[in-house]
XYZ file of C-alpha atoms in Angstrom:
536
model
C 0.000 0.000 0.000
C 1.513 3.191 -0.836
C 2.305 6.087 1.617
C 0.299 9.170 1.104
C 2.116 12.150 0.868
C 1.504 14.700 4.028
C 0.074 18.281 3.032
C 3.484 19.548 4.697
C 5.314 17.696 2.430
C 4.009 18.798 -0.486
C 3.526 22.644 0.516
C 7.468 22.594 1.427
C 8.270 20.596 -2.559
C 5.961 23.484 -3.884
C 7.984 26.362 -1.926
C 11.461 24.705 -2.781
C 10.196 23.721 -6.211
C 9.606 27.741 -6.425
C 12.880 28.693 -5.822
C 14.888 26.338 -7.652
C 12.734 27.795 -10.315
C 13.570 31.475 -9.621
C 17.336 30.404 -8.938
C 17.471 28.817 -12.318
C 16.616 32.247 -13.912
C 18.789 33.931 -11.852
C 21.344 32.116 -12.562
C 20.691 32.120 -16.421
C 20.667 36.329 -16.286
C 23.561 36.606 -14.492
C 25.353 35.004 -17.154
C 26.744 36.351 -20.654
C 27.020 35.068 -24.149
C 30.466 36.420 -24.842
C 32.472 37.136 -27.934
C 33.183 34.006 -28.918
C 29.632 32.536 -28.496
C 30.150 30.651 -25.526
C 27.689 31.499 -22.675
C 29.841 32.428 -19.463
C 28.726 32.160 -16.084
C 30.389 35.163 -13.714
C 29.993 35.240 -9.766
C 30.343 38.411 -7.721
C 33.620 40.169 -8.872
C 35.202 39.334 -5.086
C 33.648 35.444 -5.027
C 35.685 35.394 -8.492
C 39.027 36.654 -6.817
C 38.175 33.298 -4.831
C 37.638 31.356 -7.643
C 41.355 32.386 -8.844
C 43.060 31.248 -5.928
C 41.081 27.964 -5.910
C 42.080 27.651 -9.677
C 45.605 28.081 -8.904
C 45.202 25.810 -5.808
C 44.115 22.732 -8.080
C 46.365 23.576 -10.482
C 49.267 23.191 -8.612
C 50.622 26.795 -8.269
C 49.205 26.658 -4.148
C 46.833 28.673 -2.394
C 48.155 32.189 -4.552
C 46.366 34.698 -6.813
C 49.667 35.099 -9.096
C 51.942 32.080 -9.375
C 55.161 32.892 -7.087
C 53.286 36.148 -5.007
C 52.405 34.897 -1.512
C 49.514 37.245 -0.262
C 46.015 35.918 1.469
C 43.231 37.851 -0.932
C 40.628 36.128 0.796
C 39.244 36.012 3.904
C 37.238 32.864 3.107
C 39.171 29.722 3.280
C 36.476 26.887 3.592
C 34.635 28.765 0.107
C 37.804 28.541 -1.573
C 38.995 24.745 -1.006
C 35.493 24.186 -2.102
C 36.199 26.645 -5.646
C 39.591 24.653 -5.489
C 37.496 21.506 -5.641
C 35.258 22.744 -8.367
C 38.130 24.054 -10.446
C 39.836 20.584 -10.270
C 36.689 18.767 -11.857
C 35.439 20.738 -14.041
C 36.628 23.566 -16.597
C 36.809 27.619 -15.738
C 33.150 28.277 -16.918
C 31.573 24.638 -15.296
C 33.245 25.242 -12.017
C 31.931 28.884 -11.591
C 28.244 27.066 -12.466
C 29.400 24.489 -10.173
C 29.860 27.236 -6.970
C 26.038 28.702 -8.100
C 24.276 25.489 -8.036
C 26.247 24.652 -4.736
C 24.673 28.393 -3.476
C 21.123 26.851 -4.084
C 22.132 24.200 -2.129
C 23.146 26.385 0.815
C 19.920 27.797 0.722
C 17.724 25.448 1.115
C 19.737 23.874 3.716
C 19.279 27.000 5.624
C 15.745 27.553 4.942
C 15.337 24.094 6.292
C 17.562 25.080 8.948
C 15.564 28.293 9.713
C 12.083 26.164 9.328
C 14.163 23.731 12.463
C 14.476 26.344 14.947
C 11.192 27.997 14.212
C 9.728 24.587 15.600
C 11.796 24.226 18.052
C 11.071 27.480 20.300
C 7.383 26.586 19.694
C 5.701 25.224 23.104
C 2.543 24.028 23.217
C 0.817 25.268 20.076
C -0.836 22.630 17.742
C 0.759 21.053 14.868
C -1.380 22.345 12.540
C 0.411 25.767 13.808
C 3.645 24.473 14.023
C 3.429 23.472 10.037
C 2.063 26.844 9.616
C 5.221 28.307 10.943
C 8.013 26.209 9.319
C 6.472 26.599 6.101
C 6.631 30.636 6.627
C 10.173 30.572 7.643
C 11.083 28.597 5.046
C 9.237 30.618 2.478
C 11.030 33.770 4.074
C 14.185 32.583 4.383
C 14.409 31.353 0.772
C 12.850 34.674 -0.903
C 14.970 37.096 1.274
C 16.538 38.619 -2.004
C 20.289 39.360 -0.595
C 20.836 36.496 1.090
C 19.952 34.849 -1.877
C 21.699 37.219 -3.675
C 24.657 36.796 -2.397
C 24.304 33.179 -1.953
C 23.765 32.380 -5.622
C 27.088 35.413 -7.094
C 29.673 32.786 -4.815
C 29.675 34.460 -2.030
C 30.420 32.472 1.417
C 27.252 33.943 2.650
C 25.144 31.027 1.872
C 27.692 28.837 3.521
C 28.394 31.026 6.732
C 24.369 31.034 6.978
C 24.203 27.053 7.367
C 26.682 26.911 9.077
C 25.472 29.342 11.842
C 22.029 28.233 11.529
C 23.510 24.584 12.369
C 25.202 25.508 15.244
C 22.400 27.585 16.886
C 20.418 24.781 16.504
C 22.709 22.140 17.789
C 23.193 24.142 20.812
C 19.479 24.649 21.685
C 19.208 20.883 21.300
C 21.892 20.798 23.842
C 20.325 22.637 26.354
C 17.386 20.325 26.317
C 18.711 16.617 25.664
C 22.055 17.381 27.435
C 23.524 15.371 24.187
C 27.294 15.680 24.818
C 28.001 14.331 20.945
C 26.190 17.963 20.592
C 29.173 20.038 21.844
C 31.686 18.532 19.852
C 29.257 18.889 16.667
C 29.093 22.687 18.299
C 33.400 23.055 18.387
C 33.338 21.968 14.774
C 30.489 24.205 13.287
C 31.542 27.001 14.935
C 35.138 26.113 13.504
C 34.090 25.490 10.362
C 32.048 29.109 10.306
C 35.684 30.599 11.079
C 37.193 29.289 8.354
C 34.447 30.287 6.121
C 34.702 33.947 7.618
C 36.560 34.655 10.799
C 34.338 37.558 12.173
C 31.745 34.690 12.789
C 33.639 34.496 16.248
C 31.221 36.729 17.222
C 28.361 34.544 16.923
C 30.330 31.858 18.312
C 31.018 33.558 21.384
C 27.616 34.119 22.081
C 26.533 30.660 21.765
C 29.356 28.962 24.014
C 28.232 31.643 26.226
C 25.218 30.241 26.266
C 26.648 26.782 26.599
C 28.450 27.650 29.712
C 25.611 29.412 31.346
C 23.580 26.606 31.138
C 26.563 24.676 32.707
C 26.807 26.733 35.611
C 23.339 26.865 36.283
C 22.339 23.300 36.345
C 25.637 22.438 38.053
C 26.331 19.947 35.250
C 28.934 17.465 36.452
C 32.696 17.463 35.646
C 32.809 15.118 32.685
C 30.463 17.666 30.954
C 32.110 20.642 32.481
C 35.223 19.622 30.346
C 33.035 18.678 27.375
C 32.634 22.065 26.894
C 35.808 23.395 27.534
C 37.381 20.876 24.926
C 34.286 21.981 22.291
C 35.570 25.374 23.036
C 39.097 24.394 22.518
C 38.477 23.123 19.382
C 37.004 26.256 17.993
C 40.392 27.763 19.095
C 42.611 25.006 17.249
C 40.662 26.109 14.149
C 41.083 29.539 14.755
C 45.092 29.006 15.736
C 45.366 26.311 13.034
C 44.382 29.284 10.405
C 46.534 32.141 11.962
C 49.849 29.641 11.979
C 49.065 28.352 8.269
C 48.551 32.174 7.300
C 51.941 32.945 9.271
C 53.946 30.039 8.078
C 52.404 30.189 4.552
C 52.270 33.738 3.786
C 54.366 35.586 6.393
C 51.726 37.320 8.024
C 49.443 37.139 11.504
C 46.288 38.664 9.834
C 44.552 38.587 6.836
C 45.480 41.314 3.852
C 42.233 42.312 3.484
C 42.023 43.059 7.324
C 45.055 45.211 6.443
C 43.178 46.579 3.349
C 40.132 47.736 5.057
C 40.479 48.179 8.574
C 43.962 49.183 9.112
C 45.176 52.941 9.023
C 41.335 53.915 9.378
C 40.003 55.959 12.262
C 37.351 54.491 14.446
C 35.214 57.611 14.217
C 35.622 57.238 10.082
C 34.364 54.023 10.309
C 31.513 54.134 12.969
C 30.555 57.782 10.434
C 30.480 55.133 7.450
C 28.803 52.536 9.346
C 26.238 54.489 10.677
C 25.516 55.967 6.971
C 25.152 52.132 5.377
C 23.503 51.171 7.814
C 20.288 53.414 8.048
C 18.672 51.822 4.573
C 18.992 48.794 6.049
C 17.603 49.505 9.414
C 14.588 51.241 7.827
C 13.483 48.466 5.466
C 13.554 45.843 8.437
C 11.889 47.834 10.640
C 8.271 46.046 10.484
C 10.551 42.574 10.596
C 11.935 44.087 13.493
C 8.916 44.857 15.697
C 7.671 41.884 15.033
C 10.793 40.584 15.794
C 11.033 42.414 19.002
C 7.317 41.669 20.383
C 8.189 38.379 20.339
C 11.040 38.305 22.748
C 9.346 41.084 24.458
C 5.879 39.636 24.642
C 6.834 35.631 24.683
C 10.064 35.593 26.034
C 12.847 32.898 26.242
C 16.322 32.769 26.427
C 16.887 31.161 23.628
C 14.919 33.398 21.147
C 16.926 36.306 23.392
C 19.828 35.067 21.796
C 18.519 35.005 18.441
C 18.139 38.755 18.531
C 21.781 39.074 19.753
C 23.010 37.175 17.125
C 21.227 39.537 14.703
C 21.887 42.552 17.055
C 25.985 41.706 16.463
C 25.777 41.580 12.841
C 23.958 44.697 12.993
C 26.589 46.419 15.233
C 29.582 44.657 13.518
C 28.512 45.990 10.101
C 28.563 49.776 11.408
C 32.294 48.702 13.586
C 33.751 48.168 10.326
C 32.136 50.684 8.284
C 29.716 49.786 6.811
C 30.613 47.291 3.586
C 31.122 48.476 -0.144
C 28.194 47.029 -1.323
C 24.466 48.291 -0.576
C 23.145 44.723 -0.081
C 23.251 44.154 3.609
C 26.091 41.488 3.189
C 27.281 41.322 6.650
C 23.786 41.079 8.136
C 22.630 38.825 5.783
C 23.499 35.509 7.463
C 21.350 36.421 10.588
C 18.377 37.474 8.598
C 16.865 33.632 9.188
C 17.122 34.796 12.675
C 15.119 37.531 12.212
C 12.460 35.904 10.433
C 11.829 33.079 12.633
C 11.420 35.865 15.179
C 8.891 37.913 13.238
C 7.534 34.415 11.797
C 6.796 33.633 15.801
C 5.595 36.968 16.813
C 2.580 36.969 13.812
C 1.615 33.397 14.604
C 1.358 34.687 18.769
C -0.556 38.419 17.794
C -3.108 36.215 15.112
C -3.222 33.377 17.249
C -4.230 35.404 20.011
C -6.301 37.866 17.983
C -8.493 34.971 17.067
C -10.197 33.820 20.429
C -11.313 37.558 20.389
C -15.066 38.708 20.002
C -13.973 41.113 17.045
C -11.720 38.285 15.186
C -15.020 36.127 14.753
C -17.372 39.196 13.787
C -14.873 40.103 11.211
C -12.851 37.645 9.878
C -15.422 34.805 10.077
C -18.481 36.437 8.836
C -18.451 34.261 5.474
C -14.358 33.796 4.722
C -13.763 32.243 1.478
C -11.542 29.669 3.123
C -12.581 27.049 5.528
C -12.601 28.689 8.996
C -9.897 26.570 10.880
C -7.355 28.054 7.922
C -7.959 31.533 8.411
C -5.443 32.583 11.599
C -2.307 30.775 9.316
C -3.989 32.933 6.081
C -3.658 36.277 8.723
C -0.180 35.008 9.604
C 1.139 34.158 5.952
C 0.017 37.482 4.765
C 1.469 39.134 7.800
C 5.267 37.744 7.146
C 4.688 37.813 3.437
C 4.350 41.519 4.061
C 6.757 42.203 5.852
C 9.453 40.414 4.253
C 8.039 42.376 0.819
C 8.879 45.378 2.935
C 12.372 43.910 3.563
C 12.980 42.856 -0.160
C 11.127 45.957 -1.488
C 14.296 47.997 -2.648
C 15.156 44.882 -4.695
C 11.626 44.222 -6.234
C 12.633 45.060 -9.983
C 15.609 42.555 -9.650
C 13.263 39.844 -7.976
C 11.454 39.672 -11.158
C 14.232 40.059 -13.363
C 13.146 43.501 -14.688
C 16.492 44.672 -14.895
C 19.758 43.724 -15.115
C 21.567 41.684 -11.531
C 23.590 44.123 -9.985
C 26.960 43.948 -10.988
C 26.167 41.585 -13.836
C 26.895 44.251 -16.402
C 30.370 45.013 -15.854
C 30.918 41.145 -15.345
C 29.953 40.461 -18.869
C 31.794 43.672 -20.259
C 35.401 42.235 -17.884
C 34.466 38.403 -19.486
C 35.079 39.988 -22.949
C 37.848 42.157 -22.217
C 39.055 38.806 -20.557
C 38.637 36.535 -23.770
C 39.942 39.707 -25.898
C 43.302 39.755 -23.540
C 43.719 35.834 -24.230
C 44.158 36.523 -27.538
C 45.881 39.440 -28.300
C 48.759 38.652 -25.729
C 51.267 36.028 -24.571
C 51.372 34.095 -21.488
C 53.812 36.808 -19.951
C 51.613 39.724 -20.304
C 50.452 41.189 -17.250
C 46.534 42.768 -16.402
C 45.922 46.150 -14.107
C 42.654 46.403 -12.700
C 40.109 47.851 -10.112
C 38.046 44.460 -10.527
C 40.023 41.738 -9.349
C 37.844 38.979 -9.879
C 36.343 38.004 -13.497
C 38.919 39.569 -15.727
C 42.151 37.774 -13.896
C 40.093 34.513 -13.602
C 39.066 34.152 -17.504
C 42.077 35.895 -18.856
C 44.501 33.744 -16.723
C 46.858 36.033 -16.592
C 49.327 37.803 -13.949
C 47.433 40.413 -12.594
C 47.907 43.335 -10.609
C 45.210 44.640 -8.195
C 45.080 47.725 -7.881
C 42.986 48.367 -5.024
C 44.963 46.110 -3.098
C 43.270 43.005 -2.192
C 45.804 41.103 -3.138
C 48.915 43.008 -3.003
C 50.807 44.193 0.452
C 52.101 47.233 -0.567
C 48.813 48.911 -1.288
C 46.592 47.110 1.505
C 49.578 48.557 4.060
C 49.492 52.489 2.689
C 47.110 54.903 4.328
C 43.521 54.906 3.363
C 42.895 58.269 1.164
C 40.433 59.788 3.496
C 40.709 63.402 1.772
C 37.126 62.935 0.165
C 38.386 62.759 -3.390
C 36.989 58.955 -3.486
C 33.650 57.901 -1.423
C 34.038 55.891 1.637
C 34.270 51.848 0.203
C 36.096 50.082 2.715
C 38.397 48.090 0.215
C 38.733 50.761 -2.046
C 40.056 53.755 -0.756
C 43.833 52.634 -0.800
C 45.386 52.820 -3.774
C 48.400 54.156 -5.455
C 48.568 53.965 -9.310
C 52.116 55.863 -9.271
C 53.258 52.463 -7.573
C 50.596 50.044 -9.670
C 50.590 51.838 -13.054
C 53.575 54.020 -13.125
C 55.947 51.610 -11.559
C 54.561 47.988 -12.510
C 53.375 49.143 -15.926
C 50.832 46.317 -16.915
C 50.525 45.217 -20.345
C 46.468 46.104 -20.610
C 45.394 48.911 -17.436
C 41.753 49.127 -17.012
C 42.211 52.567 -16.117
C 44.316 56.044 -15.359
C 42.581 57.182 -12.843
C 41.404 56.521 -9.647
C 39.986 58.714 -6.834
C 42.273 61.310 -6.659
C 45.221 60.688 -8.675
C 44.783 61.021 -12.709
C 47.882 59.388 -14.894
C 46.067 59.956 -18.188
C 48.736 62.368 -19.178
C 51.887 60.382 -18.666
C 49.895 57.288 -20.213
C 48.913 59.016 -23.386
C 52.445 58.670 -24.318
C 52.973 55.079 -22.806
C 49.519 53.069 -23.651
C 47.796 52.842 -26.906
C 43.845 52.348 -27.430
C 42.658 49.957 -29.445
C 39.861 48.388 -30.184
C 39.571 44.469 -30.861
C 35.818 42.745 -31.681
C 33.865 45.283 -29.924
C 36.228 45.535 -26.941
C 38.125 48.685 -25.998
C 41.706 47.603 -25.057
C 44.304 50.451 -23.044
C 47.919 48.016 -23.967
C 51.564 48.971 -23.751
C 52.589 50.564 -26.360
C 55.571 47.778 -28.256
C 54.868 45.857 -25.485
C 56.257 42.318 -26.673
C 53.657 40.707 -24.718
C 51.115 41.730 -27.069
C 50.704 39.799 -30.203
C 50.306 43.398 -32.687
C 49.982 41.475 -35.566
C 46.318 40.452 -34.542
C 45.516 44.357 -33.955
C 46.639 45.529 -37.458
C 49.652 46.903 -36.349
């Protein structure tokens, strides 16, 4: 006899089936048919920096943006063994398909994830609520445009999201079963999120607090007492394991980029910048968080207080550093699941409670279209729905694809100048640019950053805080005198940049010419270029 298929079931295939949908499209727009007629797939420009190291990696040049130049680019080591792994199986344009597909994974993972927890800080309500609710958060989760976004360009939000998700969940299951295998599982999420992006720390922090409160307060016995303390020591070896590798490997205790966009800056520059990026953001969650807040206000428990903190850091670490370059919430991003099950929680408790009112029954049952026991969940769907369209709002056009992904434009335009470079110059020619990502990847070759994510001397000058260039963290040091002047690249992507202007001393050292629709700036008798195929 076959098993019917629960209503739950299905409704979560219908969501999922929904987004792989979406995704697919996504995926298919962010992509280019290029000048030779080969459709490429790009990621973000700084997932594709990534993507280079992980080629190299595979390829048997080690963890390096340019063969023989030692300097960590990234700050995302678990997303780039995984672009390593891609870029040893399949070719440049598969793999970078490979790392999208990978982000849809990650996403419904931590919708799933999301859905998990939702449940789990429900009490006594009835299943038919409970359903309710994980099918909401889910829903959310999976349509909150930039952590999808970023999830689906390459990013290691989608990963840093599961992996958070994991380990708030694993430690709430801790608390309750007193599961020892669960603090080990805890030591190596929370590890693993490190790797993935160090600053999750933060969030790690908070949960082994939260493991070691509930220690101390149910006066656990030793054995468990030192549990703990070796779960917590193992989120240290990961996060000493790193730091010596980085040391050892690439003679340095932190991270370029931490170099890049933190060092050299002021504190009050940065909280100034911080505070700026962060107000859009602020005021298109603000209906998420009331609802958020009423919930933890209205229905508390500790462990939904510690959701909020978790999405309270991200907040406050995203105006610490100043903000990010990008205006799509990247930082807070992988605590927006947070957030929703929060809000998601706080609608089912108002509409739950709104319907064993007088007024509920004179209203919304006086002759509802839908059978009467399904009308609180319709209240409650349309109350999340709502306020996650308030949350996505800002995005809506690129939701529904009516116009172009944002940054997908100048990823096509750096695949061609890419493909265009391949041909019209040897192995030993060398590429200047701004975008670090798609034009080094595709064009394979040496490359010279000029904003300094992957070169020392520029992440270690002084940021150029004389308001000639907006505030960008990672792209307000620069020096094309030293990247330009002094390196000389065979193709430049520019002269200028902020406040410094070289257009006059290159007018007599670069040529501009064009080459199958693409505009190339080359050294002039550069024998690195192959002339011959320009007409010259």
């Amino acid at each position: 006899m076959k098993r019917r298929l629960s209503p739950e079931f299905i409704a979560l295939s219908l969501i999922i089936g929904l987004f792989l949908l979406w995704s697919s499209v996504f995926i298919y727009k962010s992509s280019t048919i290029a000048m030779d007629g080969r459709r490429y797939f790009s990621l973000f420009d700084d997932a594709m920096v990534s993507m280079r190291y992980g080629w190299n990696l595979s390829h048997g040049f080690g963890l390096v943006w340019n063969p023989g130049e030692r300097v960590e680019g990234y700050t995302n080591l678990l997303m780039t063994l995984l672009m390593a792994l891609a870029t040893l199986v399949f070719d440049k344009v598969t793999a970078v398909l490979a790392i999208q597909l990978l982000g849809i994974l990650f996403m419904i993972v931590s919708a799933l994830l999301a859905g998990e927890i939702a449940v789990h800080l429900m009490d006594s309500e009835s299943a038919a609520w409970k359903v309710s609710v994980r099918l909401l958060v889910v829903f959310a989760t999976l349509f909150y445009y930039p952590l999808a976004y970023w999830s689906l360009m390459g990013m290691e939000t989608g990963l840093l999201t599961m992996l958070i998700l994991t380990a708030v969940l694993t430690t709430f299951r801790f608390t309750e079963t007193k599961r020892r295998s669960d603090l080990w599982k805890l030591g190596v999420f929370c590890g693993l999120a490190y790797l993935s992006r160090p600053d999750s720390v933060l969030f790690s922090a908070v949960l082994f607090a939260l493991i070691f409160f509930d220690i101390w307060k149910t006066k656990s016995d030793r054995n468990e007492r030192l549990i703990a303390l070796g779960a917590f020591g193992l989120l240290i070896a990961f996060i000493g394991g790193q730091t010596l590798f980085r040391w050892l490997y690439y003679g340095e205790l932190l991270p370029n980029t931490y170099m890049l966009k933190v060092a050299g800056a002021p504190l009050s520059v940065r909280l100034r910048g911080g505070f700026d990026y962060i107000k859009p953001y602020l005021k298109s969650v603000m209906p998420l968080f009331l609802l958020a807040a009423s919930d933890v206000l209205f229905n508390h428990r500790r462990q939904k207080l510690v959701l909020f903190l978790l999405w309270g850091i991200a907040v406050f670490y995203t105006v610490l550093v100043g903000g990010d370059a990008w205006p799509y919430w990247r930082l807070t991003a992988p605590t927006m699941p947070l957030a929703l099950v929060l809000a998601t929680l706080g609608a089912e408790a108002f509409v739950k409670s709104l319907s064993e009112t007088r007024f509920f029954r004179s209203y919304f049952l006086r002759k509802p279209l839908l059978p009467e026991r399904f009308v609180p969940s319709f209240l409650a769907a349309v109350t999340v729905i709502s306020v996650l369209g308030f949350s996505d709002y800002g995005f809506r056009r690129e939701i529904f694809f009516l116009q172009k992904l944002y940054t997908t434009g100048a990823n096509a335009w750096n695949v061609n100048i890419a493909l265009a470079i391949r041909e019209v110059t040897t192995e030993n020619a060398s590429v200047g640019t701004t975008a670090a990502g798609v034009m080094p990847y595709y064009s394979g070759r040496r490359a010279i950053d000029y904003l300094g994510k992957s070169d020392k001397y520029i992440a270690h000058l002084p940021p150029d805080l004389s308001g000639a260039i907006e505030w960008r963290p990672g792209h307000i040091k620069y020096s094309l005198e030293y990247s330009l002047k002094q390196l000389q690249p065979t193709y430049t992507e520019t002269f200028e940049w902020g406040g410094q202007d070289l257009t006059e001393w290159a007018s007599t050292r670069y040529v501009i010419v064009g080459y199958k629709g693409v505009s190339l700036r080359l050294l002039k008798n550069s024998p690195d270029v192959l002339w011959e195929k320009l007409g010259r």
